[in-house]
Amino acid sequence: MSSPSRYNFLDFFRGLIVVVMLEGHVLRELLQPSAQSTEAFRIHELFHGITAPAFLFSAGFTFAIATQRKWEEMITLSGGFLRRIWRAILVIVVGYLLHIPFLSLTKTLAEASTGQWREFLAFNVLQCIGVSLLFLRLLVFTVRKERVFLIVASLIGLAIVYATPLVWMKEVTDALPRGIAMAINGLDGSYFPIFPYSAFLFGGAVLSWQFLRSAQVGREAVFMTRLFLGGMGLIVVGFVFDALPFQTYGQYDFWTTSPNFFWMKFGTLAMIMSSLWFLEGRVRHDEKRDIWMPRWLTILGVESFFVYVLHLIVLYGWAGNPSFNLSAWWALQLSVTESVAVFVGLTIAMWIAAAAWRYLKREHTVLWRGILWWMGITFGIHFLKSPY
């Protein structure tokens, strides 16, 4: 078996999810409506519903790896703890900034429409990841004991899953400020609100924690076997419970709020993750080239945050390029062949950009940090001072 300390299967998993995400986003945005109305495309959409949960699930895995390695640092008011708190906040901020109506605070406050404010406040994957990580960081800092942390995180994850049908009620939305309501449910346009999507990250963190502890005593194969079988069991349980002739909740939507559907997706992710771990241990590796795990795919996985942000700007546009993006040029106009060609081209472009970004980050760290600060300060000054 390969060493669990390398976590290659996790990078490969994220790389696969990035590619699937790119394909799904390109086809949804550019493919002609006639092609999107087919049964094949509906099946395609069903499978693509796993991408966002997979990002959250893998973020939980990454959180556990980083936290276990530096546990003592994470339970004290250290520089490392504060840096990770800042990173979680930054993920939330970037998530919102990707949907600002204009590159001007003055113009945004004066001219943004109701629809633009709704789009800005909508909770998406980045906000959900950032809030979930921030909460877990603060939970670790508060409880300071691994066992207590795992128990509390598990209970909160379960509470999120089973409270989702109750939180997704119009009465809840009407009683809360719009920004908070959009953060916790999807009734007003949020694609990935805290309920139920944070539970994928919480579950990933708890499973990763158990995997790491199993690896330390040489029982990672046993853990991954149980994870695979457990995932299969969750899928079966989800089907069976949903087929029962009674309903627990007054308002219930299988595709958005169902705990049964959550467990089916969670079980699928557990099976995929464990399968990749077993695959990595059974495929021959070359010292210079990893045949089963191509480098371009792992780079996309390692730099998934960078690729996610960049592809949104290129595909959908941003306040800075509202008419210079793929959607502005070809939205709902391309055939299947043309859409696939754009997907391949976008994937290659994202790989090149991610490789360059990773090289800069590893080999020229000072320059990389300088670029980040320059972009942040330049944007901030322009946004605050520009009248239009």
PDB file of C-alpha atoms in Angstrom, residues 88-328:
ATOM      1  CA  ALA A  88     -11.395  30.989   6.044  1.00  0.00           C
ATOM      2  CA  ILE A  89     -12.643  34.584   6.162  1.00  0.00           C
ATOM      3  CA  LEU A  90     -10.866  35.314   2.871  1.00  0.00           C
ATOM      4  CA  VAL A  91     -12.663  32.393   1.181  1.00  0.00           C
ATOM      5  CA  ILE A  92     -15.998  33.878   2.302  1.00  0.00           C
ATOM      6  CA  VAL A  93     -15.037  37.355   1.088  1.00  0.00           C
ATOM      7  CA  VAL A  94     -13.897  36.061  -2.310  1.00  0.00           C
ATOM      8  CA  GLY A  95     -17.162  34.139  -2.631  1.00  0.00           C
ATOM      9  CA  TYR A  96     -19.131  37.349  -2.252  1.00  0.00           C
ATOM     10  CA  LEU A  97     -16.776  39.493  -4.351  1.00  0.00           C
ATOM     11  CA  LEU A  98     -17.259  37.166  -7.322  1.00  0.00           C
ATOM     12  CA  HIS A  99     -20.847  38.440  -7.450  1.00  0.00           C
ATOM     13  CA  ILE A 100     -20.490  42.172  -6.859  1.00  0.00           C
ATOM     14  CA  PRO A 101     -22.665  44.110  -9.332  1.00  0.00           C
ATOM     15  CA  PHE A 102     -20.089  46.800 -10.188  1.00  0.00           C
ATOM     16  CA  LEU A 103     -16.418  47.609  -9.536  1.00  0.00           C
ATOM     17  CA  SER A 104     -17.527  50.612  -7.521  1.00  0.00           C
ATOM     18  CA  LEU A 105     -19.062  50.771  -4.073  1.00  0.00           C
ATOM     19  CA  THR A 106     -20.788  54.038  -4.890  1.00  0.00           C
ATOM     20  CA  LYS A 107     -22.397  52.681  -8.051  1.00  0.00           C
ATOM     21  CA  THR A 108     -23.313  49.413  -6.353  1.00  0.00           C
ATOM     22  CA  LEU A 109     -25.164  51.184  -3.545  1.00  0.00           C
ATOM     23  CA  ALA A 110     -26.856  53.611  -5.931  1.00  0.00           C
ATOM     24  CA  GLU A 111     -27.743  51.464  -8.939  1.00  0.00           C
ATOM     25  CA  ALA A 112     -27.729  47.754  -8.057  1.00  0.00           C
ATOM     26  CA  SER A 113     -31.074  46.148  -8.791  1.00  0.00           C
ATOM     27  CA  THR A 114     -32.965  43.765  -6.526  1.00  0.00           C
ATOM     28  CA  GLY A 115     -31.847  40.878  -8.709  1.00  0.00           C
ATOM     29  CA  GLN A 116     -28.206  41.937  -8.479  1.00  0.00           C
ATOM     30  CA  TRP A 117     -28.409  42.185  -4.677  1.00  0.00           C
ATOM     31  CA  ARG A 118     -30.000  38.752  -4.584  1.00  0.00           C
ATOM     32  CA  GLU A 119     -27.173  37.339  -6.686  1.00  0.00           C
ATOM     33  CA  PHE A 120     -24.591  39.035  -4.462  1.00  0.00           C
ATOM     34  CA  LEU A 121     -26.085  37.643  -1.243  1.00  0.00           C
ATOM     35  CA  ALA A 122     -26.613  34.132  -2.633  1.00  0.00           C
ATOM     36  CA  PHE A 123     -24.632  31.496  -0.758  1.00  0.00           C
ATOM     37  CA  ASN A 124     -22.402  29.426  -3.025  1.00  0.00           C
ATOM     38  CA  VAL A 125     -19.682  26.822  -2.521  1.00  0.00           C
ATOM     39  CA  LEU A 126     -16.960  29.242  -1.430  1.00  0.00           C
ATOM     40  CA  GLN A 127     -19.098  30.888   1.243  1.00  0.00           C
ATOM     41  CA  CYS A 128     -20.269  27.503   2.490  1.00  0.00           C
ATOM     42  CA  ILE A 129     -16.693  26.190   2.681  1.00  0.00           C
ATOM     43  CA  GLY A 130     -15.419  29.345   4.354  1.00  0.00           C
ATOM     44  CA  VAL A 131     -18.139  29.474   7.017  1.00  0.00           C
ATOM     45  CA  SER A 132     -17.821  25.742   7.734  1.00  0.00           C
ATOM     46  CA  LEU A 133     -14.029  25.923   8.088  1.00  0.00           C
ATOM     47  CA  LEU A 134     -14.269  29.014  10.259  1.00  0.00           C
ATOM     48  CA  PHE A 135     -16.713  27.247  12.563  1.00  0.00           C
ATOM     49  CA  LEU A 136     -14.542  24.124  12.787  1.00  0.00           C
ATOM     50  CA  ARG A 137     -11.431  26.193  13.522  1.00  0.00           C
ATOM     51  CA  LEU A 138     -13.221  27.974  16.350  1.00  0.00           C
ATOM     52  CA  LEU A 139     -14.636  24.674  17.610  1.00  0.00           C
ATOM     53  CA  VAL A 140     -11.151  23.143  17.819  1.00  0.00           C
ATOM     54  CA  PHE A 141      -9.865  26.246  19.611  1.00  0.00           C
ATOM     55  CA  THR A 142     -12.778  26.125  22.069  1.00  0.00           C
ATOM     56  CA  VAL A 143     -12.951  22.433  23.027  1.00  0.00           C
ATOM     57  CA  ARG A 144      -9.173  21.699  22.776  1.00  0.00           C
ATOM     58  CA  LYS A 145      -9.696  17.936  23.029  1.00  0.00           C
ATOM     59  CA  GLU A 146      -9.777  15.698  19.974  1.00  0.00           C
ATOM     60  CA  ARG A 147     -12.439  13.296  21.207  1.00  0.00           C
ATOM     61  CA  VAL A 148     -14.758  16.101  22.267  1.00  0.00           C
ATOM     62  CA  PHE A 149     -14.185  17.882  18.971  1.00  0.00           C
ATOM     63  CA  LEU A 150     -15.078  14.779  16.941  1.00  0.00           C
ATOM     64  CA  ILE A 151     -18.231  14.124  18.973  1.00  0.00           C
ATOM     65  CA  VAL A 152     -19.442  17.728  18.754  1.00  0.00           C
ATOM     66  CA  ALA A 153     -18.612  18.036  15.044  1.00  0.00           C
ATOM     67  CA  SER A 154     -20.473  14.782  14.324  1.00  0.00           C
ATOM     68  CA  LEU A 155     -23.532  15.864  16.296  1.00  0.00           C
ATOM     69  CA  ILE A 156     -23.624  19.261  14.597  1.00  0.00           C
ATOM     70  CA  GLY A 157     -23.320  17.617  11.187  1.00  0.00           C
ATOM     71  CA  LEU A 158     -26.231  15.306  11.982  1.00  0.00           C
ATOM     72  CA  ALA A 159     -28.280  18.226  13.286  1.00  0.00           C
ATOM     73  CA  ILE A 160     -27.690  20.129  10.043  1.00  0.00           C
ATOM     74  CA  VAL A 161     -28.836  17.150   7.961  1.00  0.00           C
ATOM     75  CA  TYR A 162     -32.049  16.531   9.872  1.00  0.00           C
ATOM     76  CA  ALA A 163     -32.915  20.191  10.494  1.00  0.00           C
ATOM     77  CA  THR A 164     -32.670  21.063   6.789  1.00  0.00           C
ATOM     78  CA  PRO A 165     -36.354  20.420   5.918  1.00  0.00           C
ATOM     79  CA  LEU A 166     -37.343  22.644   8.860  1.00  0.00           C
ATOM     80  CA  VAL A 167     -34.916  25.432   7.974  1.00  0.00           C
ATOM     81  CA  TRP A 168     -36.068  25.395   4.338  1.00  0.00           C
ATOM     82  CA  MET A 169     -39.461  26.860   5.258  1.00  0.00           C
ATOM     83  CA  LYS A 170     -40.892  30.159   4.090  1.00  0.00           C
ATOM     84  CA  GLU A 171     -41.679  31.138   7.676  1.00  0.00           C
ATOM     85  CA  VAL A 172     -37.966  30.891   8.542  1.00  0.00           C
ATOM     86  CA  THR A 173     -36.948  32.929   5.511  1.00  0.00           C
ATOM     87  CA  ASP A 174     -39.504  35.655   6.239  1.00  0.00           C
ATOM     88  CA  ALA A 175     -38.392  35.935   9.871  1.00  0.00           C
ATOM     89  CA  LEU A 176     -34.705  36.549   9.101  1.00  0.00           C
ATOM     90  CA  PRO A 177     -32.708  39.261   7.328  1.00  0.00           C
ATOM     91  CA  ARG A 178     -32.248  38.317   3.672  1.00  0.00           C
ATOM     92  CA  GLY A 179     -28.481  37.772   3.923  1.00  0.00           C
ATOM     93  CA  ILE A 180     -28.846  35.349   6.824  1.00  0.00           C
ATOM     94  CA  ALA A 181     -31.828  33.569   5.284  1.00  0.00           C
ATOM     95  CA  MET A 182     -29.923  33.058   2.032  1.00  0.00           C
ATOM     96  CA  ALA A 183     -26.983  31.685   3.998  1.00  0.00           C
ATOM     97  CA  ILE A 184     -28.995  28.938   5.652  1.00  0.00           C
ATOM     98  CA  ASN A 185     -31.491  27.869   2.971  1.00  0.00           C
ATOM     99  CA  GLY A 186     -31.991  27.977  -0.765  1.00  0.00           C
ATOM    100  CA  LEU A 187     -35.518  29.383  -1.008  1.00  0.00           C
ATOM    101  CA  ASP A 188     -34.329  32.749  -2.311  1.00  0.00           C
ATOM    102  CA  GLY A 189     -31.678  31.679  -4.800  1.00  0.00           C
ATOM    103  CA  SER A 190     -28.712  30.263  -2.874  1.00  0.00           C
ATOM    104  CA  TYR A 191     -27.292  27.186  -4.571  1.00  0.00           C
ATOM    105  CA  PHE A 192     -25.259  25.807  -1.657  1.00  0.00           C
ATOM    106  CA  PRO A 193     -26.540  27.121   1.698  1.00  0.00           C
ATOM    107  CA  ILE A 194     -25.265  25.931   5.063  1.00  0.00           C
ATOM    108  CA  PHE A 195     -28.243  23.579   5.423  1.00  0.00           C
ATOM    109  CA  PRO A 196     -27.510  20.866   4.314  1.00  0.00           C
ATOM    110  CA  TYR A 197     -24.203  21.433   2.499  1.00  0.00           C
ATOM    111  CA  SER A 198     -21.986  22.218   5.498  1.00  0.00           C
ATOM    112  CA  ALA A 199     -22.684  18.690   6.708  1.00  0.00           C
ATOM    113  CA  PHE A 200     -20.630  17.317   3.789  1.00  0.00           C
ATOM    114  CA  LEU A 201     -17.588  19.233   5.047  1.00  0.00           C
ATOM    115  CA  PHE A 202     -18.214  18.254   8.672  1.00  0.00           C
ATOM    116  CA  GLY A 203     -18.566  14.610   7.640  1.00  0.00           C
ATOM    117  CA  GLY A 204     -15.410  14.749   5.535  1.00  0.00           C
ATOM    118  CA  ALA A 205     -13.467  16.204   8.461  1.00  0.00           C
ATOM    119  CA  VAL A 206     -14.642  13.513  10.885  1.00  0.00           C
ATOM    120  CA  LEU A 207     -13.935  10.665   8.427  1.00  0.00           C
ATOM    121  CA  SER A 208     -10.519  12.061   7.558  1.00  0.00           C
ATOM    122  CA  TRP A 209      -9.669  12.330  11.253  1.00  0.00           C
ATOM    123  CA  GLN A 210     -10.541   8.677  11.765  1.00  0.00           C
ATOM    124  CA  PHE A 211      -8.577   7.682   8.650  1.00  0.00           C
ATOM    125  CA  LEU A 212      -5.458   9.456   9.897  1.00  0.00           C
ATOM    126  CA  ARG A 213      -5.688   7.791  13.285  1.00  0.00           C
ATOM    127  CA  SER A 214      -6.169   4.404  11.601  1.00  0.00           C
ATOM    128  CA  ALA A 215      -3.136   5.042   9.400  1.00  0.00           C
ATOM    129  CA  GLN A 216      -0.994   5.747  12.453  1.00  0.00           C
ATOM    130  CA  VAL A 217      -1.588   2.214  13.714  1.00  0.00           C
ATOM    131  CA  GLY A 218      -1.378   0.543  10.296  1.00  0.00           C
ATOM    132  CA  ARG A 219      -5.119  -0.082   9.924  1.00  0.00           C
ATOM    133  CA  GLU A 220      -5.889   2.287   7.071  1.00  0.00           C
ATOM    134  CA  ALA A 221      -6.898  -0.599   4.774  1.00  0.00           C
ATOM    135  CA  VAL A 222      -9.425  -1.775   7.358  1.00  0.00           C
ATOM    136  CA  PHE A 223     -10.780   1.740   7.706  1.00  0.00           C
ATOM    137  CA  MET A 224     -11.114   2.239   3.946  1.00  0.00           C
ATOM    138  CA  THR A 225     -12.847  -1.125   3.570  1.00  0.00           C
ATOM    139  CA  ARG A 226     -15.353  -0.151   6.212  1.00  0.00           C
ATOM    140  CA  LEU A 227     -15.739   3.262   4.593  1.00  0.00           C
ATOM    141  CA  PHE A 228     -16.584   1.675   1.244  1.00  0.00           C
ATOM    142  CA  LEU A 229     -19.085  -0.750   2.776  1.00  0.00           C
ATOM    143  CA  GLY A 230     -20.521   1.988   4.960  1.00  0.00           C
ATOM    144  CA  GLY A 231     -20.989   4.219   1.928  1.00  0.00           C
ATOM    145  CA  MET A 232     -22.791   1.423   0.125  1.00  0.00           C
ATOM    146  CA  GLY A 233     -24.981   0.935   3.177  1.00  0.00           C
ATOM    147  CA  LEU A 234     -25.882   4.632   3.305  1.00  0.00           C
ATOM    148  CA  ILE A 235     -27.032   4.544  -0.313  1.00  0.00           C
ATOM    149  CA  VAL A 236     -29.246   1.521   0.378  1.00  0.00           C
ATOM    150  CA  VAL A 237     -30.624   3.069   3.575  1.00  0.00           C
ATOM    151  CA  GLY A 238     -31.411   6.290   1.716  1.00  0.00           C
ATOM    152  CA  PHE A 239     -33.406   4.416  -0.920  1.00  0.00           C
ATOM    153  CA  VAL A 240     -35.241   2.275   1.635  1.00  0.00           C
ATOM    154  CA  PHE A 241     -36.172   5.109   3.988  1.00  0.00           C
ATOM    155  CA  ASP A 242     -37.418   7.286   1.167  1.00  0.00           C
ATOM    156  CA  ALA A 243     -39.644   4.442  -0.041  1.00  0.00           C
ATOM    157  CA  LEU A 244     -41.368   4.039   3.347  1.00  0.00           C
ATOM    158  CA  PRO A 245     -45.081   4.910   3.242  1.00  0.00           C
ATOM    159  CA  PHE A 246     -44.900   7.710   5.804  1.00  0.00           C
ATOM    160  CA  GLN A 247     -43.316  11.150   5.975  1.00  0.00           C
ATOM    161  CA  THR A 248     -41.581  12.715   8.967  1.00  0.00           C
ATOM    162  CA  TYR A 249     -41.593  16.326   7.769  1.00  0.00           C
ATOM    163  CA  GLY A 250     -44.544  18.480   6.783  1.00  0.00           C
ATOM    164  CA  GLN A 251     -42.595  20.054   3.902  1.00  0.00           C
ATOM    165  CA  TYR A 252     -40.238  17.745   2.073  1.00  0.00           C
ATOM    166  CA  ASP A 253     -38.384  17.889  -1.244  1.00  0.00           C
ATOM    167  CA  PHE A 254     -36.264  14.843  -2.078  1.00  0.00           C
ATOM    168  CA  TRP A 255     -33.874  16.740  -4.366  1.00  0.00           C
ATOM    169  CA  THR A 256     -33.121  19.683  -2.054  1.00  0.00           C
ATOM    170  CA  THR A 257     -33.863  18.976   1.607  1.00  0.00           C
ATOM    171  CA  SER A 258     -34.186  15.213   2.010  1.00  0.00           C
ATOM    172  CA  PRO A 259     -31.871  13.658   4.637  1.00  0.00           C
ATOM    173  CA  ASN A 260     -32.226  10.422   2.667  1.00  0.00           C
ATOM    174  CA  PHE A 261     -30.845  12.030  -0.484  1.00  0.00           C
ATOM    175  CA  PHE A 262     -28.043  13.570   1.583  1.00  0.00           C
ATOM    176  CA  TRP A 263     -26.993  10.127   2.839  1.00  0.00           C
ATOM    177  CA  MET A 264     -27.100   8.712  -0.682  1.00  0.00           C
ATOM    178  CA  LYS A 265     -24.724  11.415  -1.903  1.00  0.00           C
ATOM    179  CA  PHE A 266     -22.527  11.104   1.191  1.00  0.00           C
ATOM    180  CA  GLY A 267     -22.344   7.347   0.705  1.00  0.00           C
ATOM    181  CA  THR A 268     -21.368   7.828  -2.929  1.00  0.00           C
ATOM    182  CA  LEU A 269     -18.533  10.164  -1.929  1.00  0.00           C
ATOM    183  CA  ALA A 270     -17.312   7.686   0.701  1.00  0.00           C
ATOM    184  CA  MET A 271     -17.231   4.899  -1.888  1.00  0.00           C
ATOM    185  CA  ILE A 272     -15.377   7.055  -4.437  1.00  0.00           C
ATOM    186  CA  MET A 273     -12.800   8.216  -1.900  1.00  0.00           C
ATOM    187  CA  SER A 274     -12.084   4.735  -0.567  1.00  0.00           C
ATOM    188  CA  SER A 275     -11.935   3.286  -4.098  1.00  0.00           C
ATOM    189  CA  LEU A 276      -9.312   5.834  -5.113  1.00  0.00           C
ATOM    190  CA  TRP A 277      -7.236   4.976  -2.052  1.00  0.00           C
ATOM    191  CA  PHE A 278      -7.299   1.268  -2.924  1.00  0.00           C
ATOM    192  CA  LEU A 279      -6.578   2.028  -6.571  1.00  0.00           C
ATOM    193  CA  GLU A 280      -3.528   4.057  -5.657  1.00  0.00           C
ATOM    194  CA  GLY A 281      -2.117   1.172  -3.654  1.00  0.00           C
ATOM    195  CA  ARG A 282      -2.562  -1.400  -6.410  1.00  0.00           C
ATOM    196  CA  VAL A 283      -1.344   0.393  -9.514  1.00  0.00           C
ATOM    197  CA  ARG A 284       2.305   0.337 -10.458  1.00  0.00           C
ATOM    198  CA  HIS A 285       4.026   3.698 -10.102  1.00  0.00           C
ATOM    199  CA  ASP A 286       6.984   5.020 -12.033  1.00  0.00           C
ATOM    200  CA  GLU A 287       9.599   7.167 -10.294  1.00  0.00           C
ATOM    201  CA  LYS A 288       9.407   9.903 -12.917  1.00  0.00           C
ATOM    202  CA  ARG A 289       5.798   9.657 -13.947  1.00  0.00           C
ATOM    203  CA  ASP A 290       2.708   8.552 -12.098  1.00  0.00           C
ATOM    204  CA  ILE A 291       0.763   6.673 -14.760  1.00  0.00           C
ATOM    205  CA  TRP A 292      -2.517   6.224 -12.918  1.00  0.00           C
ATOM    206  CA  MET A 293      -2.499   9.763 -11.535  1.00  0.00           C
ATOM    207  CA  PRO A 294      -1.391  12.156 -14.306  1.00  0.00           C
ATOM    208  CA  ARG A 295       0.382  15.258 -13.064  1.00  0.00           C
ATOM    209  CA  TRP A 296      -1.925  17.667 -14.865  1.00  0.00           C
ATOM    210  CA  LEU A 297      -4.886  16.242 -12.975  1.00  0.00           C
ATOM    211  CA  THR A 298      -3.243  16.419  -9.564  1.00  0.00           C
ATOM    212  CA  ILE A 299      -2.203  20.038 -10.240  1.00  0.00           C
ATOM    213  CA  LEU A 300      -5.841  20.895 -10.905  1.00  0.00           C
ATOM    214  CA  GLY A 301      -6.688  19.197  -7.616  1.00  0.00           C
ATOM    215  CA  VAL A 302      -4.000  20.916  -5.557  1.00  0.00           C
ATOM    216  CA  GLU A 303      -4.930  24.323  -6.991  1.00  0.00           C
ATOM    217  CA  SER A 304      -8.676  23.691  -7.026  1.00  0.00           C
ATOM    218  CA  PHE A 305      -9.492  26.972  -5.248  1.00  0.00           C
ATOM    219  CA  PHE A 306      -7.514  28.993  -7.805  1.00  0.00           C
ATOM    220  CA  VAL A 307      -9.079  27.087 -10.718  1.00  0.00           C
ATOM    221  CA  TYR A 308     -12.574  27.486  -9.292  1.00  0.00           C
ATOM    222  CA  VAL A 309     -12.278  31.279  -9.032  1.00  0.00           C
ATOM    223  CA  LEU A 310     -10.528  31.720 -12.383  1.00  0.00           C
ATOM    224  CA  HIS A 311     -12.936  29.551 -14.375  1.00  0.00           C
ATOM    225  CA  LEU A 312     -15.934  31.470 -13.017  1.00  0.00           C
ATOM    226  CA  ILE A 313     -14.442  34.725 -14.288  1.00  0.00           C
ATOM    227  CA  VAL A 314     -13.551  33.253 -17.687  1.00  0.00           C
ATOM    228  CA  LEU A 315     -16.804  31.376 -18.223  1.00  0.00           C
ATOM    229  CA  TYR A 316     -19.475  33.541 -16.603  1.00  0.00           C
ATOM    230  CA  GLY A 317     -17.739  36.887 -16.369  1.00  0.00           C
ATOM    231  CA  TRP A 318     -17.368  39.262 -13.436  1.00  0.00           C
ATOM    232  CA  ALA A 319     -17.931  42.928 -12.715  1.00  0.00           C
ATOM    233  CA  GLY A 320     -14.558  43.546 -14.353  1.00  0.00           C
ATOM    234  CA  ASN A 321     -15.312  41.630 -17.573  1.00  0.00           C
ATOM    235  CA  PRO A 322     -19.109  41.615 -18.046  1.00  0.00           C
ATOM    236  CA  SER A 323     -18.910  41.295 -21.839  1.00  0.00           C
ATOM    237  CA  PHE A 324     -15.531  39.599 -22.279  1.00  0.00           C
ATOM    238  CA  ASN A 325     -16.291  36.025 -21.247  1.00  0.00           C
ATOM    239  CA  LEU A 326     -17.446  32.759 -22.782  1.00  0.00           C
ATOM    240  CA  SER A 327     -21.040  33.172 -21.667  1.00  0.00           C
ATOM    241  CA  ALA A 328     -21.350  36.617 -23.208  1.00  0.00           C
TER     242      ALA A 328
END
